[in-house]
CSV table of C-alpha atoms in Angstrom, one decimal:
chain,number,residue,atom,x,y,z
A,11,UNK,CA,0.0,0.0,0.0
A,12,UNK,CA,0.9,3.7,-0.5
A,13,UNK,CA,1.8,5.6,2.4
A,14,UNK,CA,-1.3,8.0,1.3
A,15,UNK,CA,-3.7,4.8,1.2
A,16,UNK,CA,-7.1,5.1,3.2
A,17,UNK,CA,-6.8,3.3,6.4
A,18,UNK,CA,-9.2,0.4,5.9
A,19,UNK,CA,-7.6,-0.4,2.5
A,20,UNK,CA,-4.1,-1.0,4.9
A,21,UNK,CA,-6.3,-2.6,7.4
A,22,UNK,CA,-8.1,-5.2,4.8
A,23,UNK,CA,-4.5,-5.8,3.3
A,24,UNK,CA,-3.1,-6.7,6.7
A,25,UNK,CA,-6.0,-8.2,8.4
A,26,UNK,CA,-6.2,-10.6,4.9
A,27,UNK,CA,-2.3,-11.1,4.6
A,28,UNK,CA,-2.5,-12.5,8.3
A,29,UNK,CA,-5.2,-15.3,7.3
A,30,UNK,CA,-4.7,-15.9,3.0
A,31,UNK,CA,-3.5,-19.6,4.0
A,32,UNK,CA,-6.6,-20.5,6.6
A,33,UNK,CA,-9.3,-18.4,4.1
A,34,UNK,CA,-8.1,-20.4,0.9
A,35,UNK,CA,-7.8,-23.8,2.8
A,36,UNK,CA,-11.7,-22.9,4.6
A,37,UNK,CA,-13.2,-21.8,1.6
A,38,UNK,CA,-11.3,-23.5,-2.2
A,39,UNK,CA,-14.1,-23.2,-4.2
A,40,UNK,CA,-17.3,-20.8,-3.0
A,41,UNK,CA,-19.2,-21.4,-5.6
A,42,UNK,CA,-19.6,-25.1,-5.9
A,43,UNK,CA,-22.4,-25.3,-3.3
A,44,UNK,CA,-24.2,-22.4,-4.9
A,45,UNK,CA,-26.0,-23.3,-8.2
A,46,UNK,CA,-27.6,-19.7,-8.0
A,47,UNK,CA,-24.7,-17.9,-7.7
A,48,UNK,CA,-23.0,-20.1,-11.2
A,49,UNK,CA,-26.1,-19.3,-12.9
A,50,UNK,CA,-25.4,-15.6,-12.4
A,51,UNK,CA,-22.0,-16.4,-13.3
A,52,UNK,CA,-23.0,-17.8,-16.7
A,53,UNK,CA,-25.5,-15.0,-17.6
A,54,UNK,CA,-22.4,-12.8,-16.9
A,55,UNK,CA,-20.3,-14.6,-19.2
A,56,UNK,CA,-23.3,-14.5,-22.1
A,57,UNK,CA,-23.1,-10.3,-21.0
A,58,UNK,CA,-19.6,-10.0,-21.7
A,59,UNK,CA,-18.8,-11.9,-24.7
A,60,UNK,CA,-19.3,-9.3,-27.6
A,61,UNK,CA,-20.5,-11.3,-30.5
A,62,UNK,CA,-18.7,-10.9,-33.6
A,63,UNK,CA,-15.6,-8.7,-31.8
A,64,UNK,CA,-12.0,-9.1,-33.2
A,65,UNK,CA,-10.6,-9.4,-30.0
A,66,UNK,CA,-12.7,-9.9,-26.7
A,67,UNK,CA,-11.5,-7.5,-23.8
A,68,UNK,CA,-10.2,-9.0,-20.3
A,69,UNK,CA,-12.6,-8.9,-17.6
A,70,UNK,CA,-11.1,-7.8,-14.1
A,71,UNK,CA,-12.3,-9.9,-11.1
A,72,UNK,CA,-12.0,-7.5,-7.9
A,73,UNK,CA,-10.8,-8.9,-4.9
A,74,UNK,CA,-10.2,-12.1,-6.7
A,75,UNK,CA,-9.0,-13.4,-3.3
A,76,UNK,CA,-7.2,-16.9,-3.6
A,77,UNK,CA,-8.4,-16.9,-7.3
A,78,UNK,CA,-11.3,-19.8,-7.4
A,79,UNK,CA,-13.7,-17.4,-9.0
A,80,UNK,CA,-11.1,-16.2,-11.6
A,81,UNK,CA,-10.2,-19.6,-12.9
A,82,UNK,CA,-14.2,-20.3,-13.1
A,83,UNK,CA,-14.3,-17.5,-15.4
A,84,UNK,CA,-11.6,-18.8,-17.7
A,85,UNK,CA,-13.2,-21.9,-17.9
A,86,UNK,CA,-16.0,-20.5,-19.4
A,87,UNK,CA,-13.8,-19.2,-21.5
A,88,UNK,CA,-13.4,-15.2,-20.7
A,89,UNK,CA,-10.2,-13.6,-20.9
A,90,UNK,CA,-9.6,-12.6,-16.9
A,91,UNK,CA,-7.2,-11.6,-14.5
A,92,UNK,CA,-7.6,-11.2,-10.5
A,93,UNK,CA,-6.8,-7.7,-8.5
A,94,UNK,CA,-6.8,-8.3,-4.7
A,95,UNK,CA,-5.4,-6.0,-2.0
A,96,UNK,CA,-3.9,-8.6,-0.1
A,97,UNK,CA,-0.1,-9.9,-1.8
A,98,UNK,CA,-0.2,-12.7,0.4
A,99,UNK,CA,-3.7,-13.6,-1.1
A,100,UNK,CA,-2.2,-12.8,-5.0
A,101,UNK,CA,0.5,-15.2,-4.3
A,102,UNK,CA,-2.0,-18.3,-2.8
A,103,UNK,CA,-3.6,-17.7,-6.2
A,104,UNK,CA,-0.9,-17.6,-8.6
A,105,UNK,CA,0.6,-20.6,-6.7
A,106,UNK,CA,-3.2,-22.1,-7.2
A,107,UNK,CA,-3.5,-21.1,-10.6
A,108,UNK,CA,-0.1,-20.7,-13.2
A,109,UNK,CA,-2.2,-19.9,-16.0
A,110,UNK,CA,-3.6,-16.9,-15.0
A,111,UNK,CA,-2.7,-13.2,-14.1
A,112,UNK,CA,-3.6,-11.8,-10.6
A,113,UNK,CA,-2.1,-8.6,-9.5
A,114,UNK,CA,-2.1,-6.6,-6.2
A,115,UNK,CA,-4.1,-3.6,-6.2
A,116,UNK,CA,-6.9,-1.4,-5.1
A,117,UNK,CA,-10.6,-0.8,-6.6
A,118,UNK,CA,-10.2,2.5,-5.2
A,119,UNK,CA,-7.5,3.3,-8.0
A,120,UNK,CA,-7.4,0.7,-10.6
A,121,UNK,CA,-3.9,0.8,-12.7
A,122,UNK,CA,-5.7,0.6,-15.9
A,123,UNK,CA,-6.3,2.9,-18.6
A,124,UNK,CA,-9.9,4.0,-18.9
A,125,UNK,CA,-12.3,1.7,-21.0
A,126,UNK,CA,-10.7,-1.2,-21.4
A,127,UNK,CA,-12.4,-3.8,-19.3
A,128,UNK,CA,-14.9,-5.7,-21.0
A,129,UNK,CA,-16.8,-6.4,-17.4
A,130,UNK,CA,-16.4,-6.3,-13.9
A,131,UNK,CA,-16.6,-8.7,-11.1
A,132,UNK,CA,-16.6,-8.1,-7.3
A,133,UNK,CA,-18.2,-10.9,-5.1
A,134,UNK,CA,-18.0,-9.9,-1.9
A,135,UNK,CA,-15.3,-7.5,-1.7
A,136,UNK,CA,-17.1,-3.8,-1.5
A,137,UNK,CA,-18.2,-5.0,2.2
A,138,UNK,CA,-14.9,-3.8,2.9
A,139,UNK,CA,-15.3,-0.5,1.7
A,140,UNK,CA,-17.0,2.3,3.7
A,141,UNK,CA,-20.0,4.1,3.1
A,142,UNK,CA,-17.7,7.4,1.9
A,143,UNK,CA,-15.7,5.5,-0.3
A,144,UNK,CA,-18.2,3.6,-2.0
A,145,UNK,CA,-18.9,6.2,-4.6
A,146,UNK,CA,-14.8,6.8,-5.9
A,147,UNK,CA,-15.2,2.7,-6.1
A,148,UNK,CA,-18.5,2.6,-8.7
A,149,UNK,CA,-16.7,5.8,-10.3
A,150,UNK,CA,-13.5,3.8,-11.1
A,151,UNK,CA,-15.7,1.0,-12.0
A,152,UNK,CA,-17.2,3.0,-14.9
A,153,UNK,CA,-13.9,4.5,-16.1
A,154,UNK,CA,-12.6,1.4,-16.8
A,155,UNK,CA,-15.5,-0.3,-18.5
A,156,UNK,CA,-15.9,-0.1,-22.0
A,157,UNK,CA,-19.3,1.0,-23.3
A,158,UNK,CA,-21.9,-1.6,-22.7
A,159,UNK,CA,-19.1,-3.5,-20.3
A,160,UNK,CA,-21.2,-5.7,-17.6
A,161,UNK,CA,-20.5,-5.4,-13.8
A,162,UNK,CA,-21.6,-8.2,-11.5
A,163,UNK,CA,-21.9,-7.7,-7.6
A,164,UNK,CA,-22.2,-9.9,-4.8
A,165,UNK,CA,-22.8,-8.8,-1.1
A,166,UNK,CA,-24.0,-9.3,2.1
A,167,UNK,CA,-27.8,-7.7,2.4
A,168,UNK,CA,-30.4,-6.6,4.9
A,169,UNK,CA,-33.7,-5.4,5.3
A,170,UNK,CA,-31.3,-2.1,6.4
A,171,UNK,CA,-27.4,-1.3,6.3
A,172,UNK,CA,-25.1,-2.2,9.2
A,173,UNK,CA,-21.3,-2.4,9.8
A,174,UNK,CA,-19.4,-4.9,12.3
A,175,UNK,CA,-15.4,-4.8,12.8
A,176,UNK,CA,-14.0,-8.4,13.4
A,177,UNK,CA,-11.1,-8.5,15.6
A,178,UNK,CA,-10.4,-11.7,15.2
A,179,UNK,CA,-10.9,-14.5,12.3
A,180,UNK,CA,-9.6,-18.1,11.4
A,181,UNK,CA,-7.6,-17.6,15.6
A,182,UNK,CA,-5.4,-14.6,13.8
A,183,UNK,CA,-6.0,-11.2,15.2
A,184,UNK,CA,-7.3,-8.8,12.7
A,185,UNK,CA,-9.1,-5.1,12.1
A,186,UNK,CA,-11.8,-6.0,9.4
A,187,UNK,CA,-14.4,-3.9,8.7
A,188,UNK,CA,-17.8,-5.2,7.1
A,189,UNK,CA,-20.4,-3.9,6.0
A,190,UNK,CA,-23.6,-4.8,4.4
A,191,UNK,CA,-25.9,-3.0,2.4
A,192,UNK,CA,-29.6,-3.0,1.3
A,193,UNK,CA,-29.9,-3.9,-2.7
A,194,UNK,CA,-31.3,-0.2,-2.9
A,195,UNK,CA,-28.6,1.4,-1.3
A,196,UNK,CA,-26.3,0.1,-3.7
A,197,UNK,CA,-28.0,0.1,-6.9
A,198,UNK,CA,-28.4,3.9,-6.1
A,199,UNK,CA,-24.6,4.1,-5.9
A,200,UNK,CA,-24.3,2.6,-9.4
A,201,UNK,CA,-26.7,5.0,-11.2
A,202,UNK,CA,-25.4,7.6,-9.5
A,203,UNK,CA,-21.6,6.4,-11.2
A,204,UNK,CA,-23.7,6.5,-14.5
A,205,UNK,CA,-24.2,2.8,-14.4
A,206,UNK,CA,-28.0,1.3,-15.4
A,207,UNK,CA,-28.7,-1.3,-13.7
A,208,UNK,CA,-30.0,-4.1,-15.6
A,209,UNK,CA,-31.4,-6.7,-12.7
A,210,UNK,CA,-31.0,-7.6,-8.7
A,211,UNK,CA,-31.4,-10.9,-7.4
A,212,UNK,CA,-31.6,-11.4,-3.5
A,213,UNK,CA,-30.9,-15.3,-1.8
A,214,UNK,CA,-31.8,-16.0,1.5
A,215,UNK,CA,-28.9,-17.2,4.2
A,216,UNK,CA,-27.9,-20.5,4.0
A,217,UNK,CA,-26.1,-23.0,6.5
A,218,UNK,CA,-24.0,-20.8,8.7
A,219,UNK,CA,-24.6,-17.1,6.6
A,220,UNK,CA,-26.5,-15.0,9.3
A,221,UNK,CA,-27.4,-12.1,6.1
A,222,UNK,CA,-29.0,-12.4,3.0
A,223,UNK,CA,-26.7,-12.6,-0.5
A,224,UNK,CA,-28.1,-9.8,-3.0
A,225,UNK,CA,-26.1,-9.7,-6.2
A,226,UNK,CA,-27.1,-6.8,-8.5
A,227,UNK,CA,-26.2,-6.6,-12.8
A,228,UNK,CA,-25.5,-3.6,-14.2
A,229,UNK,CA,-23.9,-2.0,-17.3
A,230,UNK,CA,-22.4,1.0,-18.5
A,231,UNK,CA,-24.5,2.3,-21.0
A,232,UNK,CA,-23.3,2.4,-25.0
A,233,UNK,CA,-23.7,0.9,-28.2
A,234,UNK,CA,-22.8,-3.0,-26.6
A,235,UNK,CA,-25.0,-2.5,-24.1
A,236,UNK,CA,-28.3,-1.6,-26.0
């Protein structure tokens, strides 16, 4: 991190450094007890891929985390890479996955150059980012995207938004801020990034979860995206 970083993005990248090895042994593959949450993956894919296109533009997964999700997407054939903010967590995944690119950064300020994404996807990773933060996060999310460029999110929901800071995770001491959000809340945040939201789906808790799981689709509008 940059000495000029917001404090919860050196908090997050410590707090997730100190448990990568426990998090990526707990949880190697999220997804493959959630049929609902593939399906939204696939419809994703069908979103992204730009029919007829020379060349089909990466697709950034954000907070890519040990780096299940991103090789999911390159099996269904996307171009992807993996940003996390955690080293530790970029190294579990390129030790995990050879084939594919993951690099250590920051949704807050994305090291790309503006529209060149062809989507964006963030499961569970803006429940780390505060309330006045949230809206730099959806504008660097429409930078990048090119016109008509899907964006996928997952998150913890709520009949109303809350925050809780974890001190302690996996027997590691930690400073982890989450927060969860009501689908409204953060489809406002999109549209007010100048990104139309295109549909919202919300899953009730299962096993251990304690919150919903709302997972909203939205676009940046243009010519792709009509």
């Amino acid at each position: 991190m940059r000495a000029d970083s917001p404090e919860f993005l050196t908090a997050t990248q410590t707090s997730y450094d100190a448990i990568a090895e426990a998090y990526a042994a707990g949880f190697p593959d999220s997804l493959a007890a959630r049929p609902l949450e593939r399906a939204l993956l696939t419809a994703f894919v069908d979103l992204v891929r730009a029919p007829g296109a020379p060349v089909q533009p990466p697709v950034a997964d954000i907070g890519s985390g040990p780096g299940h999700v991103s090789a999911r997407l390159h099996g269904l054939g996307l171009p992807v890479f993996g940003v996390d903010v955690s080293p530790r967590m970029v190294a579990l995944a390129r030790r995990a996955h050879p084939g594919l690119r993951f690099h250590v950064g920051s949704m807050t300020a994305l090291d790309l150059p503006d529209e060149t994404l062809g989507g964006i996807l963030a499961l569970y990773s803006i429940i780390h980012v505060p309330d006045d933060h949230l809206p730099s996060v959806f504008a660097e999310f429409h930078r990048v995207l090119l016109p008509g460029a899907p964006v996928l999110l997952g998150f913890q929901s709520g009949d109303e938004d809350g925050h809780l800071r974890l001190t302690e995770r996996f027997g590691s001491p930690i400073s982890l801020d989450y927060y969860w959000r009501t689908p409204d809340t953060v489809a406002t945040g999109l549209t007010k990034a100048g990104l139309h939201l295109h549909a919202r789906v919300l899953r009730e808790p299962q096993g251990e979860e304690k919150h919903p799981r709302a997972f909203l689709l939205a676009h940046k509008p243009g010519p792709a995206g009509a």
